[in-house]
Tab-separated table of C-alpha atoms in Angstrom:
chain	number	residue	atom	x	y	z
A	768	MET	CA	-15.400	-11.360	6.971
A	769	LYS	CA	-14.117	-7.753	7.005
A	770	LEU	CA	-10.499	-6.936	6.265
A	771	GLY	CA	-8.683	-3.828	7.501
A	772	PHE	CA	-5.360	-2.386	6.297
A	773	ILE	CA	-3.399	0.177	8.308
A	774	GLY	CA	-1.297	1.657	5.525
A	775	CYS	CA	-2.339	1.612	1.896
A	776	GLY	CA	0.901	1.869	-0.081
A	777	ASN	CA	2.068	-0.241	-2.996
A	778	MET	CA	2.366	-3.543	-1.172
A	779	ALA	CA	-1.012	-3.225	0.552
A	780	SER	CA	-2.677	-2.124	-2.681
A	781	ALA	CA	-1.216	-5.124	-4.504
A	782	MET	CA	-2.506	-7.443	-1.788
A	783	ILE	CA	-5.958	-5.876	-1.788
A	784	GLY	CA	-6.182	-6.019	-5.595
A	785	GLY	CA	-5.445	-9.724	-5.647
A	786	ILE	CA	-7.840	-10.431	-2.791
A	787	ILE	CA	-10.678	-8.679	-4.636
A	788	SER	CA	-9.934	-10.017	-8.136
A	789	ASN	CA	-9.851	-13.608	-6.822
A	790	GLY	CA	-13.118	-13.279	-4.973
A	791	ILE	CA	-11.637	-13.768	-1.483
A	792	CYS	CA	-13.368	-10.670	-0.115
A	793	GLU	CA	-15.619	-8.074	-1.690
A	794	ALA	CA	-14.273	-4.508	-2.015
A	795	GLY	CA	-17.087	-3.212	0.182
A	796	ASN	CA	-15.824	-5.400	3.046
A	797	ILE	CA	-12.286	-3.934	2.972
A	798	ILE	CA	-11.384	-0.762	4.767
A	799	ALA	CA	-7.971	0.970	4.757
A	800	SER	CA	-6.294	3.949	6.353
A	801	ASP	CA	-3.168	5.871	5.507
A	802	ALA	CA	-1.493	9.063	6.666
A	803	TYR	CA	-0.864	9.952	2.996
A	804	THR	CA	-4.165	11.252	1.577
A	805	PRO	CA	-3.289	10.694	-2.125
A	806	ALA	CA	-2.717	6.972	-1.410
A	807	LEU	CA	-6.150	6.701	0.094
A	808	GLU	CA	-7.769	8.548	-2.761
A	809	LYS	CA	-5.999	6.268	-5.247
A	810	ALA	CA	-7.128	3.157	-3.370
A	811	LYS	CA	-10.724	4.367	-3.193
A	812	GLU	CA	-10.787	5.168	-6.931
A	813	ASN	CA	-8.927	2.041	-8.209
A	814	LEU	CA	-10.001	-0.605	-5.730
A	815	LYS	CA	-13.453	0.742	-4.688
A	816	ILE	CA	-12.725	0.005	-1.023
A	817	GLN	CA	-13.727	2.029	2.019
A	818	VAL	CA	-11.073	4.475	3.205
A	819	THR	CA	-10.505	6.577	6.245
A	820	GLU	CA	-7.729	8.595	7.932
A	821	ASP	CA	-8.703	7.087	11.289
A	822	ASN	CA	-6.589	4.048	12.146
A	823	LYS	CA	-8.760	3.155	15.106
A	824	LYS	CA	-11.863	2.998	12.909
A	825	VAL	CA	-10.102	0.400	10.735
A	826	ALA	CA	-9.082	-1.636	13.770
A	827	GLU	CA	-12.562	-1.468	15.260
A	828	GLU	CA	-14.250	-2.724	12.066
A	829	ALA	CA	-11.838	-5.414	10.866
A	830	ASP	CA	-11.993	-9.141	11.621
A	831	ILE	CA	-8.467	-9.510	10.212
A	832	LEU	CA	-6.280	-6.429	10.555
A	833	PHE	CA	-3.177	-5.993	8.408
A	834	LEU	CA	-0.405	-3.670	9.660
A	835	SER	CA	1.113	-2.647	6.365
A	836	VAL	CA	3.116	0.374	7.483
A	837	LYS	CA	6.911	0.575	7.432
A	838	PRO	CA	8.746	-1.101	10.342
A	839	GLN	CA	9.855	2.175	11.876
A	840	TYR	CA	6.186	3.158	12.427
A	841	TYR	CA	5.096	-0.044	14.123
A	842	GLU	CA	5.745	1.086	17.685
A	843	ASP	CA	3.607	4.214	17.343
A	844	VAL	CA	0.842	2.496	15.402
A	845	ILE	CA	0.552	-0.390	17.857
A	846	GLY	CA	0.496	2.101	20.753
A	847	GLU	CA	-2.412	3.861	19.057
A	848	LEU	CA	-4.362	0.673	18.311
A	849	LYS	CA	-3.775	-1.775	21.171
A	850	SER	CA	-6.648	-0.435	23.298
A	851	VAL	CA	-9.232	-1.232	20.588
A	852	ILE	CA	-7.961	-4.666	19.486
A	853	LYS	CA	-10.574	-7.320	20.290
A	854	GLU	CA	-10.001	-10.811	21.691
A	855	ASN	CA	-11.285	-12.599	18.573
A	856	GLN	CA	-9.446	-10.341	16.111
A	857	ILE	CA	-6.393	-11.497	14.139
A	858	VAL	CA	-3.548	-9.045	13.532
A	859	VAL	CA	-1.401	-9.756	10.475
A	860	THR	CA	1.984	-7.962	10.185
A	861	ILE	CA	4.195	-7.653	7.120
A	862	ALA	CA	7.222	-5.914	8.690
A	863	PRO	CA	10.677	-7.601	8.646
A	864	GLY	CA	12.459	-7.988	11.928
A	865	LYS	CA	9.425	-7.525	14.184
A	866	THR	CA	9.177	-10.861	15.951
A	867	LEU	CA	6.092	-12.426	17.494
A	868	GLU	CA	7.630	-11.819	20.902
A	869	TRP	CA	8.291	-8.156	20.106
A	870	LEU	CA	4.766	-7.691	18.743
A	871	GLY	CA	3.226	-9.546	21.720
A	872	ASP	CA	5.071	-7.293	24.173
A	873	ARG	CA	3.744	-4.184	22.436
A	874	PHE	CA	0.187	-5.335	21.921
A	875	GLY	CA	-0.166	-7.341	25.139
A	876	ASN	CA	0.137	-11.074	25.131
A	877	SER	CA	-3.593	-11.775	24.538
A	878	VAL	CA	-3.568	-10.793	20.861
A	879	LYS	CA	-3.716	-13.295	17.985
A	880	ILE	CA	-0.781	-12.431	15.694
A	881	VAL	CA	0.273	-13.778	12.320
A	882	ARG	CA	3.548	-12.586	10.797
A	883	CYS	CA	3.854	-12.695	7.040
A	884	MET	CA	6.323	-11.551	4.384
A	885	PRO	CA	4.753	-11.070	0.925
A	886	ASN	CA	6.535	-9.788	-2.178
A	887	THR	CA	5.684	-7.429	-4.976
A	888	PRO	CA	4.710	-10.066	-7.582
A	889	ALA	CA	1.485	-9.994	-5.539
A	890	LEU	CA	0.636	-7.183	-7.920
A	891	VAL	CA	0.128	-9.765	-10.710
A	892	CYS	CA	-1.168	-12.484	-8.301
A	893	GLU	CA	2.144	-14.381	-8.554
A	894	GLY	CA	3.505	-13.530	-5.088
A	895	ILE	CA	4.747	-15.917	-2.464
A	896	THR	CA	4.233	-15.224	1.211
A	897	GLY	CA	6.055	-16.802	4.148
A	898	THR	CA	4.041	-16.852	7.376
A	899	CYS	CA	4.226	-17.852	11.026
A	900	TYR	CA	1.909	-17.317	13.992
A	901	ASN	CA	1.670	-17.191	17.755
A	902	GLU	CA	0.104	-19.822	20.027
A	903	LEU	CA	-3.222	-17.986	20.315
A	904	VAL	CA	-4.060	-18.461	16.600
A	905	THR	CA	-6.077	-21.617	16.017
A	906	LYS	CA	-5.679	-23.963	13.081
A	907	GLU	CA	-8.949	-22.734	11.606
A	908	GLU	CA	-7.899	-19.094	11.984
A	909	LEU	CA	-4.549	-19.803	10.321
A	910	GLU	CA	-6.345	-21.435	7.406
A	911	GLN	CA	-8.586	-18.391	7.099
A	912	VAL	CA	-5.592	-16.022	6.978
A	913	CYS	CA	-3.777	-18.300	4.502
A	914	LYS	CA	-6.851	-18.272	2.227
A	915	VAL	CA	-6.719	-14.470	2.228
A	916	LEU	CA	-2.982	-14.481	1.462
A	917	GLU	CA	-3.580	-16.948	-1.404
A	918	GLY	CA	-5.612	-14.208	-3.058
A	919	PHE	CA	-2.392	-12.811	-4.453
A	920	GLY	CA	-0.118	-15.845	-4.769
A	921	LYS	CA	1.226	-18.867	-2.891
A	922	VAL	CA	1.676	-19.217	0.885
A	923	GLU	CA	4.139	-21.267	2.907
A	924	VAL	CA	3.862	-21.631	6.692
A	925	ILE	CA	7.373	-21.744	8.201
A	926	SER	CA	9.062	-21.509	11.561
A	927	GLU	CA	9.684	-18.005	12.733
A	928	ASN	CA	13.460	-18.374	12.715
A	929	LEU	CA	13.298	-18.472	8.902
A	930	MET	CA	11.249	-15.322	8.452
A	931	ASP	CA	14.337	-13.119	7.921
A	932	VAL	CA	15.567	-15.618	5.304
A	933	VAL	CA	12.229	-15.240	3.517
A	934	VAL	CA	12.957	-11.527	3.326
A	935	SER	CA	16.113	-12.148	1.325
A	936	VAL	CA	14.967	-15.059	-0.797
A	937	SER	CA	11.557	-13.688	-1.821
A	938	GLY	CA	10.641	-10.403	-0.147
A	939	SER	CA	13.578	-8.466	-1.562
A	940	SER	CA	14.610	-10.771	-4.364
A	941	PRO	CA	12.348	-9.326	-7.089
A	942	ALA	CA	14.728	-6.355	-7.053
A	943	TYR	CA	17.689	-8.674	-7.863
A	944	VAL	CA	15.687	-10.336	-10.633
A	945	PHE	CA	14.705	-6.965	-12.134
A	946	MET	CA	18.362	-5.974	-12.119
A	947	PHE	CA	19.249	-9.222	-13.854
A	948	ILE	CA	16.573	-8.647	-16.502
A	949	GLU	CA	17.750	-5.087	-17.014
A	950	ALA	CA	21.390	-6.194	-17.357
A	951	MET	CA	20.475	-8.887	-19.918
A	952	ALA	CA	18.411	-6.363	-21.885
A	953	ASP	CA	21.263	-3.805	-21.798
A	954	ALA	CA	23.598	-6.415	-23.249
A	955	ALA	CA	21.091	-7.243	-25.953
A	956	VAL	CA	20.725	-3.544	-26.791
A	957	ALA	CA	24.531	-3.253	-26.964
A	958	ASP	CA	24.448	-6.052	-29.524
A	959	GLY	CA	21.846	-4.284	-31.643
A	960	MET	CA	18.410	-5.312	-30.369
A	961	LEU	CA	15.675	-2.696	-29.847
A	962	ARG	CA	15.129	-2.087	-26.096
A	963	ASP	CA	11.446	-3.067	-25.991
A	964	LYS	CA	12.252	-6.347	-27.662
A	965	ALA	CA	15.238	-6.856	-25.378
A	966	TYR	CA	13.133	-6.476	-22.219
A	967	LYS	CA	10.494	-8.873	-23.642
A	968	PHE	CA	13.063	-11.555	-24.472
A	969	ALA	CA	14.901	-11.216	-21.166
A	970	ALA	CA	11.745	-11.167	-19.018
A	971	GLN	CA	10.111	-14.106	-20.771
A	972	ALA	CA	13.332	-16.163	-20.470
A	973	VAL	CA	13.311	-15.535	-16.679
A	974	TYR	CA	9.593	-16.254	-16.410
A	975	GLY	CA	9.824	-19.463	-18.431
A	976	SER	CA	12.924	-20.668	-16.558
A	977	ALA	CA	11.247	-20.160	-13.200
A	978	LYS	CA	8.210	-22.036	-14.425
A	979	MET	CA	10.420	-24.956	-15.438
A	980	VAL	CA	11.856	-25.176	-11.932
A	981	LEU	CA	8.410	-25.154	-10.355
A	982	GLU	CA	6.643	-27.455	-12.791
A	983	THR	CA	9.305	-30.046	-13.693
A	984	GLY	CA	10.575	-30.628	-10.146
A	985	LYS	CA	14.099	-30.879	-11.571
A	986	HIS	CA	17.101	-29.446	-9.726
A	987	PRO	CA	18.097	-26.033	-11.138
A	988	GLY	CA	21.577	-27.419	-11.793
A	989	GLU	CA	20.145	-30.210	-13.917
A	990	LEU	CA	18.090	-27.759	-15.927
A	991	LYS	CA	21.141	-25.575	-16.389
A	992	ASP	CA	23.117	-28.566	-17.659
A	993	MET	CA	20.361	-29.300	-20.159
A	994	VAL	CA	21.069	-25.956	-21.845
A	995	CYS	CA	24.870	-26.249	-21.799
A	996	SER	CA	25.942	-28.167	-24.902
A	997	PRO	CA	29.612	-29.251	-25.057
A	998	GLY	CA	31.760	-26.473	-26.494
A	999	GLY	CA	28.638	-24.319	-26.982
A	1000	THR	CA	27.610	-20.733	-26.401
A	1001	THR	CA	25.787	-21.302	-23.071
A	1002	ILE	CA	28.647	-23.003	-21.252
A	1003	GLU	CA	30.913	-20.137	-22.415
A	1004	ALA	CA	28.526	-17.615	-20.873
A	1005	VAL	CA	28.313	-19.695	-17.708
A	1006	ARG	CA	32.114	-19.814	-17.521
A	1007	VAL	CA	32.273	-16.044	-17.582
A	1008	LEU	CA	29.555	-15.719	-14.904
A	1009	GLU	CA	31.475	-18.118	-12.658
A	1010	LYS	CA	34.749	-16.231	-13.269
A	1011	GLU	CA	33.076	-12.892	-12.343
A	1012	GLY	CA	31.626	-14.354	-9.088
A	1013	PHE	CA	27.961	-14.366	-10.125
A	1014	ARG	CA	26.812	-16.947	-7.545
A	1015	SER	CA	28.977	-15.554	-4.768
A	1016	SER	CA	27.679	-11.998	-5.413
A	1017	VAL	CA	24.074	-13.223	-5.127
A	1018	MET	CA	24.763	-15.122	-1.959
A	1019	GLU	CA	26.611	-12.245	-0.319
A	1020	ALA	CA	23.848	-9.850	-1.232
A	1021	MET	CA	21.224	-12.172	0.297
A	1022	LYS	CA	23.260	-12.666	3.460
A	1023	ALA	CA	23.487	-8.861	3.829
A	1024	CYS	CA	19.732	-8.609	3.272
A	1025	THR	CA	19.000	-11.229	5.963
A	1026	LYS	CA	21.316	-9.505	8.418
A	1027	LYS	CA	19.615	-6.160	7.796
A	1028	ALA	CA	16.178	-7.728	8.289
A	1029	LYS	CA	17.224	-9.189	11.672
A	1030	GLY	CA	18.214	-5.736	12.863
A	1031	MET	CA	15.015	-3.913	11.926
């Protein structure tokens, strides 16, 4: 199996790094292109993969081809590549808003297409990727693609109408979490803690809390209640968060994110 990446920026590099480190595909069987030469040089040096500035060369060599360029470049890149895409090739996209129908119209309706939305925790092999596919992709081919995606985290196959929701709940959400960690650390610093310690305490609290949700199977509200002793410090902090519209702000931000994704 040979993997190709059109675009070799931060997201693609994170994906490739996980795929290699987890033994899904050897570095020598991965080829990538990018219009930005320094990105290619960095990928070649750090990941030991093949690189080229020729997008068509990548498309011609890959069994599974990832389009990892920004959404605004998809039309031009697909126009460049569609004449060399083979019948048995699988094209995997990571762009928000570009539906299977839209992609099929640009490629031609004979192309096997898998849409996916990864997130940046792929960099530490803790990503989660939502994915859907068109009717030309077989069960075996989908399993093959999912195995590749599992190289940098978890994978969930969903209906296409939820792909824009995946953007807001996981694709973009690391940014919200980083802001939350930063805000908690700033407050700890304001109360006298050294900044490096503050980031460590805040980040570990978020990491551990997320692990509790995933591993205990308990409702987040139940886990929250377990921390909130009557008349205690935690319920006082929760009261202030509710007063300041914490949940509503998160929900409104995610709704805006989903709306933006639909329009891309």
